[in-house]
Amino acid sequence: MRVLLTGAAGFIGSHIRAGLRAGGHEVVAVDLMLPAAHGPGAEPPEGVRQVDIRAAGGLDPLLRGVDVVCHQAAVVGAGVDTQDAPAYAGHNDYGTAVLLAAMERAGCARLVLASSMVVYGEGLYRGPDGIVAITGRRGEDLAAGRFEHRYNDADLAWAPVPEDTPSRPRSLYAASKVAQENYATAWAAATGGAVTALRYHNVYGPGMPRDTPYSGVAAIFRSALAAGRPPQVYEDGRQARDFVHVTDIAAANIAAIEAALPGFVPLNICSGHPVTIGAVARTLAAAHGGPDPVITGAVRAGDVRHIVADPARARQVLGFTARIAPADGLVEFASAPLRPTAAGATIG
């Protein structure tokens, strides 16, 4: 199968590229090679073309004979302030729109899209009588160290999030991922094309960008430990997440490329083993040899309390089950190499 892979030199894209080539697929690999993601002056790896997918007509010759596009190129992370909005909109939203238009011109009708758990916003919470509709947490509760969502003066427990949960973005990055999904959904309806949107949960593994506030929390903790600093854990460290290893992310993409699912299909891609942020920091610190993490009690704008996936649909329709549990993968990650970056946002 001939696959156009965007973001092919990035953290996730490089793992997908290796897996596709190992599986006998022909890969047309492109990456913009922004310094924020790859470091200043970085050259594309052998076999990767330096291409800006936003350039009008630039993808047309590369899409000839392509069976499916695997779209990983994106500015990632929660965003540091509202001044990041143009970067997210320009790269993620506009870049996806240009790509979809080029696919229609080329007659390429299949897209595997890198999406994210962030589209769900606050996630799901269960009260005594079932799922409770919640909004953001109250400022006075957070200031007093009450971090859980509350209903009738009782703390709510998280519930696993299925794919039919409505999108409620809480960050600029989340808004851009929702927009990507919406463009892809509309494109599929207009052209008869097919889109599999893989909603990644917290991805980690070798080759993550280091020393950037836009990186995933596992890399932020790992960068601190490499510099001899204790990981700084927000709130009380009891926030629940799902951490999924990058090799499992690559396997899910390859499964989606080979499965050819019809229509628009969103799928949670996760390990199925929830873990708290505090436990992640402790595991990494112990495996790295310290220093121990610090629970700061601080709150970061845009953060959600809990977001944990339901992995059932990906297992049913793709046959995908993550192979690396966080308990094992995080220990290995404690000594895994990270990639240097320049200051600023990270391109996937």
CSV table of C-alpha atoms in Angstrom, one decimal:
chain,number,residue,atom,x,y,z
A,1,MET,CA,0.0,0.0,0.0
A,2,ARG,CA,1.2,3.5,-0.8
A,3,VAL,CA,0.9,5.8,2.2
A,4,LEU,CA,1.5,9.6,2.4
A,5,LEU,CA,2.7,10.2,6.0
A,6,THR,CA,2.8,13.8,7.3
A,7,GLY,CA,4.9,14.7,10.3
A,8,ALA,CA,7.1,11.8,9.4
A,9,ALA,CA,10.2,13.0,11.2
A,10,GLY,CA,8.4,13.8,14.4
A,11,PHE,CA,8.1,11.8,17.6
A,12,ILE,CA,5.1,9.8,16.6
A,13,GLY,CA,5.5,10.0,12.9
A,14,SER,CA,9.0,8.5,12.9
A,15,HIS,CA,7.7,5.4,14.8
A,16,ILE,CA,4.8,5.1,12.3
A,17,ARG,CA,7.2,5.4,9.4
A,18,ALA,CA,9.4,2.6,10.7
A,19,GLY,CA,6.5,0.3,11.3
A,20,LEU,CA,5.0,0.9,7.9
A,21,ARG,CA,8.3,0.2,6.1
A,22,ALA,CA,8.8,-2.9,8.2
A,23,GLY,CA,5.3,-4.1,7.1
A,24,GLY,CA,6.2,-3.7,3.4
A,25,HIS,CA,4.3,-0.5,2.7
A,26,GLU,CA,5.6,2.2,0.4
A,27,VAL,CA,5.8,5.5,2.4
A,28,VAL,CA,5.8,9.0,1.0
A,29,ALA,CA,7.2,10.8,4.0
A,30,VAL,CA,7.0,14.6,4.5
A,31,ASP,CA,7.7,16.9,7.4
A,32,LEU,CA,8.1,20.7,7.7
A,33,MET,CA,11.1,20.3,10.1
A,34,LEU,CA,10.3,23.3,12.2
A,35,PRO,CA,13.1,24.1,14.7
A,36,ALA,CA,10.5,24.0,17.6
A,37,ALA,CA,10.1,20.3,17.0
A,38,HIS,CA,13.5,19.2,15.7
A,39,GLY,CA,16.0,21.7,17.0
A,40,PRO,CA,17.7,24.6,15.1
A,41,GLY,CA,19.1,23.7,11.8
A,42,ALA,CA,17.8,20.2,11.7
A,43,GLU,CA,17.8,18.5,8.3
A,44,PRO,CA,15.1,16.0,7.3
A,45,PRO,CA,16.1,12.3,7.8
A,46,GLU,CA,17.0,10.3,4.8
A,47,GLY,CA,13.8,9.5,2.8
A,48,VAL,CA,11.8,12.4,4.3
A,49,ARG,CA,10.9,15.4,2.1
A,50,GLN,CA,10.8,18.8,3.7
A,51,VAL,CA,7.3,20.0,2.7
A,52,ASP,CA,4.9,22.6,4.1
A,53,ILE,CA,1.5,21.0,3.7
A,54,ARG,CA,-0.1,24.4,3.8
A,55,ALA,CA,1.5,25.4,0.5
A,56,ALA,CA,-1.2,25.5,-2.3
A,57,GLY,CA,-0.6,22.7,-4.7
A,58,GLY,CA,2.5,21.4,-2.9
A,59,LEU,CA,1.0,18.1,-2.1
A,60,ASP,CA,-0.5,17.4,-5.5
A,61,PRO,CA,2.5,15.5,-7.0
A,62,LEU,CA,3.1,13.6,-3.8
A,63,LEU,CA,-0.5,12.3,-3.7
A,64,ARG,CA,-0.3,10.6,-7.1
A,65,GLY,CA,-1.0,6.9,-6.6
A,66,VAL,CA,-1.4,7.2,-2.8
A,67,ASP,CA,-4.0,4.8,-1.3
A,68,VAL,CA,-4.3,6.4,2.2
A,69,VAL,CA,-3.0,9.5,4.0
A,70,CYS,CA,-1.7,9.2,7.6
A,71,HIS,CA,-1.8,12.8,9.0
A,72,GLN,CA,0.4,13.3,12.0
A,73,ALA,CA,1.7,16.8,11.3
A,74,ALA,CA,0.4,19.3,14.0
A,75,VAL,CA,1.4,21.8,16.6
A,76,VAL,CA,0.8,19.9,19.8
A,77,GLY,CA,0.4,20.6,23.6
A,78,ALA,CA,-2.0,22.4,25.8
A,79,GLY,CA,-0.7,25.8,24.8
A,80,VAL,CA,0.9,28.3,27.2
A,81,ASP,CA,-1.2,31.4,26.5
A,82,THR,CA,-3.8,32.7,24.0
A,83,GLN,CA,-1.1,34.0,21.8
A,84,ASP,CA,-0.6,30.4,20.6
A,85,ALA,CA,-4.0,30.4,18.9
A,86,PRO,CA,-2.7,31.5,15.4
A,87,ALA,CA,-0.1,28.7,15.4
A,88,TYR,CA,-2.7,26.0,16.2
A,89,ALA,CA,-5.2,27.4,13.7
A,90,GLY,CA,-2.6,27.9,11.0
A,91,HIS,CA,-0.8,24.5,11.2
A,92,ASN,CA,-3.6,22.2,12.5
A,93,ASP,CA,-6.8,23.6,11.0
A,94,TYR,CA,-5.6,25.3,7.8
A,95,GLY,CA,-3.0,22.6,7.1
A,96,THR,CA,-5.7,19.9,7.4
A,97,ALA,CA,-8.1,21.8,5.1
A,98,VAL,CA,-5.4,22.2,2.5
A,99,LEU,CA,-4.5,18.5,2.8
A,100,LEU,CA,-8.2,17.4,2.4
A,101,ALA,CA,-8.6,19.6,-0.7
A,102,ALA,CA,-5.5,18.1,-2.2
A,103,MET,CA,-6.7,14.5,-1.5
A,104,GLU,CA,-10.0,15.3,-3.3
A,105,ARG,CA,-8.1,16.5,-6.3
A,106,ALA,CA,-5.9,13.4,-6.3
A,107,GLY,CA,-8.8,11.0,-5.8
A,108,CYS,CA,-7.4,9.7,-2.5
A,109,ALA,CA,-10.4,8.8,-0.4
A,110,ARG,CA,-8.9,7.5,2.9
A,111,LEU,CA,-7.5,9.4,5.8
A,112,VAL,CA,-6.1,8.3,9.2
A,113,LEU,CA,-6.1,11.4,11.4
A,114,ALA,CA,-4.1,11.9,14.6
A,115,SER,CA,-6.7,13.3,17.0
A,116,SER,CA,-6.6,13.5,20.8
A,117,MET,CA,-8.3,12.8,24.1
A,118,VAL,CA,-8.4,16.6,24.6
A,119,VAL,CA,-11.5,16.8,22.4
A,120,TYR,CA,-13.5,15.4,25.3
A,121,GLY,CA,-12.7,18.4,27.6
A,122,GLU,CA,-13.5,17.6,31.2
A,123,GLY,CA,-14.3,13.9,30.6
A,124,LEU,CA,-17.1,12.0,32.3
A,125,TYR,CA,-18.1,11.8,36.0
A,126,ARG,CA,-20.4,9.5,37.8
A,127,GLY,CA,-22.6,10.4,40.8
A,128,PRO,CA,-25.0,8.3,42.9
A,129,ASP,CA,-27.6,8.3,40.2
A,130,GLY,CA,-25.4,8.0,37.1
A,131,ILE,CA,-23.4,10.3,34.8
A,132,VAL,CA,-23.5,13.9,36.0
A,133,ALA,CA,-23.2,16.9,33.6
A,134,ILE,CA,-20.3,19.0,34.8
A,135,THR,CA,-18.6,22.3,33.8
A,136,GLY,CA,-15.3,23.7,34.9
A,137,ARG,CA,-14.2,23.5,38.5
A,138,ARG,CA,-14.9,26.5,40.7
A,139,GLY,CA,-12.1,28.9,41.4
A,140,GLU,CA,-12.8,29.0,45.1
A,141,ASP,CA,-12.6,25.2,45.4
A,142,LEU,CA,-9.3,25.1,43.6
A,143,ALA,CA,-7.9,27.9,45.8
A,144,ALA,CA,-8.9,25.9,48.8
A,145,GLY,CA,-7.2,22.7,47.5
A,146,ARG,CA,-10.5,21.0,46.6
A,147,PHE,CA,-9.6,19.6,43.2
A,148,GLU,CA,-12.4,17.1,42.5
A,149,HIS,CA,-15.5,17.9,40.6
A,150,ARG,CA,-18.4,18.1,43.1
A,151,TYR,CA,-22.1,17.5,43.0
A,152,ASN,CA,-24.4,18.1,45.9
A,153,ASP,CA,-21.4,18.6,48.1
A,154,ALA,CA,-19.9,15.2,47.3
A,155,ASP,CA,-16.8,14.4,45.2
A,156,LEU,CA,-17.5,12.8,41.8
A,157,ALA,CA,-15.7,9.7,40.5
A,158,TRP,CA,-14.5,9.6,36.9
A,159,ALA,CA,-16.0,7.3,34.4
A,160,PRO,CA,-14.3,6.0,31.2
A,161,VAL,CA,-15.0,8.1,28.1
A,162,PRO,CA,-16.5,6.4,25.1
A,163,GLU,CA,-16.1,7.9,21.6
A,164,ASP,CA,-19.7,9.2,21.4
A,165,THR,CA,-19.0,11.7,24.2
A,166,PRO,CA,-19.7,15.3,22.9
A,167,SER,CA,-16.6,17.4,22.2
A,168,ARG,CA,-16.0,20.1,24.7
A,169,PRO,CA,-12.5,21.6,24.2
A,170,ARG,CA,-10.8,23.3,27.2
A,171,SER,CA,-7.6,24.5,25.5
A,172,LEU,CA,-6.5,26.1,22.3
A,173,TYR,CA,-4.9,22.8,21.2
A,174,ALA,CA,-8.2,21.0,21.9
A,175,ALA,CA,-10.1,23.5,19.9
A,176,SER,CA,-7.8,22.8,16.9
A,177,LYS,CA,-8.2,19.1,17.2
A,178,VAL,CA,-12.0,19.4,17.2
A,179,ALA,CA,-11.7,21.6,14.1
A,180,GLN,CA,-9.5,19.0,12.4
A,181,GLU,CA,-12.1,16.3,13.1
A,182,ASN,CA,-15.0,18.6,11.9
A,183,TYR,CA,-13.2,19.3,8.6
A,184,ALA,CA,-12.5,15.6,8.1
A,185,THR,CA,-16.1,14.7,8.9
A,186,ALA,CA,-17.4,17.2,6.4
A,187,TRP,CA,-14.9,16.1,3.8
A,188,ALA,CA,-15.9,12.5,4.2
A,189,ALA,CA,-19.6,13.4,3.8
A,190,ALA,CA,-19.0,15.5,0.7
A,191,THR,CA,-16.6,13.2,-1.1
A,192,GLY,CA,-17.7,9.7,0.1
A,193,GLY,CA,-14.3,9.4,1.7
A,194,ALA,CA,-13.4,7.5,4.9
A,195,VAL,CA,-11.7,8.9,8.0
A,196,THR,CA,-10.4,7.0,11.0
A,197,ALA,CA,-9.7,9.6,13.8
A,198,LEU,CA,-7.4,8.1,16.4
A,199,ARG,CA,-7.8,9.9,19.7
A,200,TYR,CA,-4.5,9.5,21.4
A,201,HIS,CA,-4.3,9.6,25.1
A,202,ASN,CA,-1.1,10.5,26.9
A,203,VAL,CA,1.7,9.4,24.6
A,204,TYR,CA,5.2,8.7,25.9
A,205,GLY,CA,8.3,6.9,24.8
A,206,PRO,CA,11.8,7.3,23.4
A,207,GLY,CA,12.3,10.4,21.2
A,208,MET,CA,9.9,12.7,23.0
A,209,PRO,CA,10.8,16.3,22.8
A,210,ARG,CA,12.5,17.6,25.9
A,211,ASP,CA,12.7,20.9,27.7
A,212,THR,CA,9.5,22.5,26.3
A,213,PRO,CA,6.4,23.5,28.2
A,214,TYR,CA,4.3,22.2,25.3
A,215,SER,CA,5.5,18.6,25.6
A,216,GLY,CA,3.6,15.8,27.3
A,217,VAL,CA,3.8,15.6,31.0
A,218,ALA,CA,5.9,12.4,30.9
A,219,ALA,CA,8.6,14.2,28.9
A,220,ILE,CA,8.4,17.3,31.2
A,221,PHE,CA,9.0,15.0,34.3
A,222,ARG,CA,11.8,13.1,32.4
A,223,SER,CA,13.5,16.4,31.4
A,224,ALA,CA,13.4,17.6,35.0
A,225,LEU,CA,15.0,14.4,36.2
A,226,ALA,CA,17.7,14.5,33.5
A,227,ALA,CA,18.6,18.0,34.8
A,228,GLY,CA,18.7,16.8,38.4
A,229,ARG,CA,15.5,18.5,39.3
A,230,PRO,CA,12.4,17.0,41.0
A,231,PRO,CA,9.3,16.6,38.8
A,232,GLN,CA,6.8,19.3,39.7
A,233,VAL,CA,3.3,17.8,40.0
A,234,TYR,CA,0.3,20.0,39.8
A,235,GLU,CA,-2.7,19.8,42.2
A,236,ASP,CA,-2.5,16.8,44.5
A,237,GLY,CA,-1.1,14.4,41.9
A,238,ARG,CA,-4.3,12.3,41.9
A,239,GLN,CA,-5.4,13.3,38.5
A,240,ALA,CA,-6.2,10.1,36.5
A,241,ARG,CA,-5.0,9.6,32.9
A,242,ASP,CA,-4.2,6.9,30.5
A,243,PHE,CA,-0.5,6.7,29.3
A,244,VAL,CA,0.1,4.8,26.0
A,245,HIS,CA,3.5,4.0,24.6
A,246,VAL,CA,4.5,5.4,21.2
A,247,THR,CA,5.0,1.9,19.8
A,248,ASP,CA,1.4,1.1,20.5
A,249,ILE,CA,0.3,4.4,18.9
A,250,ALA,CA,2.3,3.4,15.8
A,251,ALA,CA,0.7,-0.1,15.8
A,252,ALA,CA,-2.8,1.5,16.0
A,253,ASN,CA,-2.1,3.8,13.0
A,254,ILE,CA,-0.9,0.8,11.0
A,255,ALA,CA,-3.9,-1.2,11.9
A,256,ALA,CA,-6.2,1.7,10.9
A,257,ILE,CA,-4.3,2.1,7.6
A,258,GLU,CA,-4.8,-1.6,6.8
A,259,ALA,CA,-8.4,-1.9,8.1
A,260,ALA,CA,-10.1,0.6,5.6
A,261,LEU,CA,-13.0,1.4,7.9
A,262,PRO,CA,-15.9,3.2,6.1
A,263,GLY,CA,-17.2,6.6,7.0
A,264,PHE,CA,-16.0,8.7,9.9
A,265,VAL,CA,-14.8,6.5,12.8
A,266,PRO,CA,-13.3,8.0,16.0
A,267,LEU,CA,-11.4,5.7,18.2
A,268,ASN,CA,-9.8,6.0,21.6
A,269,ILE,CA,-6.2,4.8,21.5
A,270,CYS,CA,-5.0,4.1,25.0
A,271,SER,CA,-3.4,1.5,27.2
A,272,GLY,CA,-6.5,0.6,29.1
A,273,HIS,CA,-4.6,0.9,32.4
A,274,PRO,CA,-5.4,4.3,34.1
A,275,VAL,CA,-2.7,5.8,36.4
A,276,THR,CA,-2.4,9.0,38.3
A,277,ILE,CA,-0.1,11.8,37.4
A,278,GLY,CA,1.6,11.5,40.8
A,279,ALA,CA,2.2,7.8,40.2
A,280,VAL,CA,3.8,8.6,36.9
A,281,ALA,CA,6.2,11.1,38.5
A,282,ARG,CA,7.1,8.6,41.3
A,283,THR,CA,7.7,5.7,38.9
A,284,LEU,CA,9.9,7.8,36.7
A,285,ALA,CA,11.8,9.3,39.6
A,286,ALA,CA,12.4,5.9,41.2
A,287,ALA,CA,13.5,4.3,38.0
A,288,HIS,CA,15.8,7.3,37.2
A,289,GLY,CA,17.3,7.3,40.7
A,290,GLY,CA,15.6,10.5,42.0
A,291,PRO,CA,15.1,13.2,43.0
A,292,ASP,CA,11.6,12.5,44.4
A,293,PRO,CA,8.7,14.5,42.8
A,294,VAL,CA,7.2,17.6,44.5
A,295,ILE,CA,3.4,17.9,44.9
A,296,THR,CA,2.9,21.6,44.3
A,297,GLY,CA,-0.8,22.1,44.8
A,298,ALA,CA,-0.7,24.6,41.9
A,299,VAL,CA,-3.3,24.6,39.2
A,300,ARG,CA,-2.6,25.2,35.5
A,301,ALA,CA,-5.1,27.0,33.4
A,302,GLY,CA,-7.0,24.7,31.0
A,303,ASP,CA,-6.1,21.5,32.9
A,304,VAL,CA,-8.9,19.0,33.4
A,305,ARG,CA,-9.2,16.8,36.6
A,306,HIS,CA,-9.6,13.3,35.1
A,307,ILE,CA,-9.7,12.0,31.6
A,308,VAL,CA,-9.7,8.2,31.1
A,309,ALA,CA,-10.6,6.4,27.9
A,310,ASP,CA,-12.8,3.4,27.1
A,311,PRO,CA,-10.7,1.2,24.8
A,312,ALA,CA,-13.4,-1.1,23.8
A,313,ARG,CA,-14.2,0.2,20.3
A,314,ALA,CA,-10.6,0.2,19.0
A,315,ARG,CA,-10.4,-3.4,20.2
A,316,GLN,CA,-13.6,-4.3,18.4
A,317,VAL,CA,-13.2,-2.6,15.1
A,318,LEU,CA,-9.4,-2.6,14.7
A,319,GLY,CA,-8.4,-5.6,16.8
A,320,PHE,CA,-6.1,-3.1,18.6
A,321,THR,CA,-5.0,-3.7,22.2
A,322,ALA,CA,-2.0,-1.9,23.6
A,323,ARG,CA,0.9,-4.3,24.4
A,324,ILE,CA,2.9,-2.1,26.8
A,325,ALA,CA,1.4,-1.4,30.2
A,326,PRO,CA,2.4,2.0,31.8
A,327,ALA,CA,4.0,0.1,34.8
A,328,ASP,CA,6.5,-1.4,32.4
A,329,GLY,CA,6.8,1.3,29.8
A,330,LEU,CA,7.4,4.2,32.2
A,331,VAL,CA,10.3,2.4,33.8
A,332,GLU,CA,12.0,2.0,30.4
A,333,PHE,CA,11.2,5.6,29.6
A,334,ALA,CA,13.0,6.8,32.7
A,335,SER,CA,16.3,6.2,30.8
A,336,ALA,CA,15.1,6.6,27.2
A,337,PRO,CA,16.7,9.3,25.0
A,338,LEU,CA,14.8,12.5,24.4
A,339,ARG,CA,15.1,14.8,21.3
A,340,PRO,CA,16.4,18.3,21.7
A,341,THR,CA,14.1,21.2,20.6
A,342,ALA,CA,14.1,24.9,20.4
A,343,ALA,CA,11.9,27.0,22.6
A,344,GLY,CA,8.2,27.0,21.6
A,345,ALA,CA,5.5,24.7,20.4
A,346,THR,CA,6.2,21.2,19.2
A,347,ILE,CA,5.2,19.8,15.8
A,348,GLY,CA,4.2,16.2,16.0
